[in-house]
Amino acid sequence: MSRYVSGNAHLNPPKQSRSRRTLERIIQAALEILEVDGSSALTVQAVVERANSSVGSFYARFSGKEDLLDYLAERVWHQTLDRWNDALSSRDWSRIDLQHIAEGSIRLLVDAGKSRSVYMRALDRAKGRGGVAYDTFRSRVIGDVAEILLARRDEIAHPDPELAVRLGLLATAGMIEADRSADDGPLPREILVSEATNLLLRYLTVSTSAPAQVKASEEVDFFDIWG
């Protein structure tokens, strides 16, 4: 994934503060267009108009649309990882019990799906990458949260803690992802965090026994019910 990290490979960097401010406006304008209208609406003219800039200012930094997209992909990847690492290191997880770890980690998952990662998905679509950058970031997030939860494996009642954490996080992450695109709009953050935390904790802490195996003679062939 190193091709997403440098953030400077496609940029003719500005030296003056005024030029840097112009660059930031161009970048933000491009990201907003990508998120709202998609890559087909991303033209040099649309970007500079939204940024209240000039075509000359754009071409002073980038050779064209593809050059801009390459730069944005690297920059957003770098910024998203930095923010995630900062969020992880903001708490001493070793001093927190499982219930509060679950709540804190769900908050991280909810917040990780916002801000820069939204732009990451838009850039994946624009570059025709099929979600590779966002999916890699999402896997990284789930893996990091799983590691935090498994540090409290002695508090997990499920007979297979690794499996429980893996499936519990996939279920809650899917719930969070689905809520973002719900037809009636996303839930308020605190409600989503509370419900997703309850889902995860119930799966991890409610003791379960393996279901009795169904005998072959008792299995139902669902095609038979239609005669």
XYZ file of C-alpha atoms in Angstrom:
227
model
C 0.000 0.000 0.000
C 3.000 2.291 -0.118
C 1.666 4.000 -3.228
C -0.964 5.733 -1.048
C 1.329 7.025 1.637
C 3.685 9.758 0.511
C 1.108 12.417 -0.331
C 3.627 14.511 -2.277
C 4.554 12.473 -5.344
C 2.247 14.409 -7.678
C 2.531 17.895 -6.219
C 4.551 20.896 -7.250
C 4.722 22.235 -3.669
C 3.963 25.917 -3.028
C 6.557 27.981 -1.183
C 4.500 31.000 -0.119
C 1.737 30.950 2.508
C -0.757 32.505 0.095
C -0.048 29.794 -2.454
C -0.446 27.129 0.229
C -3.869 28.514 1.144
C -4.855 28.447 -2.521
C -3.727 24.828 -2.759
C -5.808 23.874 0.282
C -8.888 25.475 -1.263
C -8.308 23.552 -4.493
C -7.922 20.281 -2.596
C -11.020 20.819 -0.459
C -13.071 21.835 -3.490
C -12.010 18.709 -5.366
C -12.884 16.447 -2.420
C -16.311 18.028 -2.014
C -17.098 17.622 -5.715
C -16.001 13.983 -5.626
C -18.097 13.205 -2.568
C -21.284 14.931 -3.735
C -21.243 14.685 -7.534
C -18.703 11.990 -8.394
C -15.643 11.953 -10.622
C -17.558 12.812 -13.804
C -18.266 16.262 -12.346
C -14.636 16.783 -11.365
C -13.187 19.081 -14.008
C -10.447 21.651 -13.665
C -12.967 24.417 -14.268
C -15.396 23.072 -11.644
C -12.613 22.797 -9.078
C -11.238 26.306 -9.553
C -14.724 27.837 -9.542
C -15.609 26.113 -6.282
C -12.225 27.066 -4.809
C -12.526 30.705 -5.935
C -9.206 30.226 -7.654
C -7.862 30.363 -11.208
C -6.968 27.821 -13.858
C -3.410 29.130 -13.729
C -3.201 28.398 -9.993
C -4.384 24.854 -10.632
C -1.851 24.127 -13.364
C 0.904 25.641 -11.260
C 0.466 22.607 -8.978
C -0.989 19.797 -11.102
C -0.672 18.697 -14.717
C -4.367 17.818 -14.906
C -7.284 15.940 -13.348
C -5.524 12.562 -13.093
C -2.509 14.158 -11.441
C -4.835 15.773 -8.891
C -6.628 12.478 -8.217
C -3.332 10.654 -7.656
C -2.217 13.300 -5.198
C -5.548 13.298 -3.353
C -5.527 9.497 -3.024
C -2.097 9.542 -1.393
C -2.829 12.520 0.826
C -6.190 11.221 2.075
C -4.712 7.765 2.770
C -1.895 9.325 4.781
C -4.184 11.660 6.745
C -6.742 8.947 7.492
C -4.119 6.592 8.901
C -2.592 9.388 10.976
C -5.968 10.271 12.487
C -6.731 6.634 13.231
C -3.374 6.107 14.939
C -3.911 9.275 16.986
C -7.341 8.028 18.059
C -5.924 4.657 19.102
C -3.127 6.194 21.137
C -5.397 8.704 22.873
C -6.408 6.163 25.554
C -4.628 3.650 27.769
C -6.709 0.624 26.828
C -4.931 -1.639 29.331
C -6.642 0.165 32.220
C -10.190 -0.219 30.879
C -12.595 -3.144 31.413
C -14.264 -5.004 28.550
C -17.535 -3.070 28.694
C -15.828 0.293 28.358
C -13.359 -1.050 25.793
C -16.329 -2.200 23.693
C -17.981 1.208 23.944
C -14.751 3.058 23.192
C -13.905 0.825 20.248
C -17.407 1.192 18.778
C -17.008 4.966 18.994
C -13.771 4.592 17.056
C -15.514 2.481 14.414
C -18.342 5.008 14.065
C -15.964 7.942 13.772
C -13.604 6.059 11.440
C -16.396 5.899 8.867
C -16.629 9.663 8.700
C -14.410 12.514 7.589
C -11.400 11.434 5.513
C -12.579 7.866 4.967
C -15.656 9.244 3.171
C -13.280 10.928 0.738
C -11.299 7.690 0.488
C -14.358 5.862 -0.830
C -15.037 8.654 -3.312
C -11.440 8.497 -4.555
C -11.609 4.721 -4.901
C -14.610 5.158 -7.183
C -12.929 7.944 -9.141
C -9.780 5.883 -9.716
C -11.736 2.716 -10.544
C -10.083 0.832 -7.696
C -13.224 -0.955 -6.506
C -12.810 0.188 -2.902
C -9.270 -1.128 -2.409
C -7.999 1.765 -0.273
C -11.128 2.046 1.867
C -11.394 -1.736 2.306
C -7.746 -1.901 3.363
C -8.294 0.888 5.878
C -11.471 -0.766 7.199
C -9.618 -4.079 7.653
C -6.855 -2.240 9.498
C -9.404 -0.595 11.816
C -11.210 -3.858 12.594
C -7.894 -5.629 13.184
C -6.675 -2.957 15.591
C -9.959 -2.976 17.537
C -9.919 -6.790 17.673
C -6.461 -6.690 19.223
C -7.702 -4.298 21.915
C -10.713 -6.500 22.720
C -8.707 -9.728 22.813
C -6.447 -8.238 25.461
C -9.510 -8.809 27.691
C -10.160 -12.363 26.521
C -10.569 -13.503 30.146
C -13.756 -11.384 30.300
C -15.196 -12.881 27.099
C -17.730 -15.653 27.825
C -17.861 -17.018 24.275
C -16.031 -20.375 24.034
C -13.953 -19.098 21.111
C -12.883 -15.492 21.889
C -11.068 -14.962 18.579
C -14.098 -16.061 16.577
C -16.461 -14.041 18.765
C -14.431 -10.859 18.393
C -14.029 -11.334 14.647
C -17.711 -11.970 13.952
C -18.903 -9.459 16.540
C -16.854 -6.686 14.962
C -17.881 -7.635 11.433
C -21.533 -7.541 12.524
C -21.258 -4.168 14.241
C -19.117 -2.693 11.454
C -21.718 -3.850 8.930
C -24.464 -2.305 11.027
C -22.588 1.007 11.188
C -21.915 0.930 7.443
C -25.559 0.142 6.618
C -26.825 2.919 8.891
C -24.768 5.466 6.974
C -26.750 4.836 3.788
C -30.184 4.205 5.350
C -33.087 5.611 3.330
C -34.394 7.628 6.278
C -30.960 8.978 7.175
C -28.372 7.863 9.740
C -29.165 7.511 13.435
C -27.852 10.078 15.912
C -24.281 9.150 16.843
C -24.979 8.326 20.510
C -27.905 6.037 19.670
C -25.839 4.190 17.069
C -22.906 3.823 19.483
C -25.178 2.556 22.277
C -26.995 -0.023 20.154
C -23.857 -1.270 18.396
C -22.092 -1.591 21.767
C -25.007 -3.614 23.172
C -24.911 -5.907 20.147
C -21.176 -6.507 20.502
C -21.234 -6.998 24.282
C -24.118 -9.457 24.206
C -22.270 -11.553 21.672
C -19.023 -11.473 23.636
C -20.317 -11.845 27.191
C -23.441 -14.040 27.047
C -22.292 -17.603 27.589
C -23.413 -19.919 24.814
C -23.177 -23.640 24.287
C -22.757 -25.272 20.925
C -26.115 -26.185 19.337
C -26.979 -29.852 19.169
C -26.128 -31.323 15.805
C -29.168 -32.115 13.677
C -29.396 -35.755 12.693
C -29.487 -36.464 8.990
C -32.962 -37.998 9.359
C -34.239 -34.744 10.912
C -32.859 -32.393 8.278
C -35.439 -30.588 6.184
C -35.130 -30.518 2.434
C -36.884 -27.256 1.721
C -37.627 -28.263 -1.853
C -39.880 -31.048 -0.517
C -42.389 -28.633 0.976
C -43.460 -27.638 -2.527
C -44.434 -31.198 -3.332
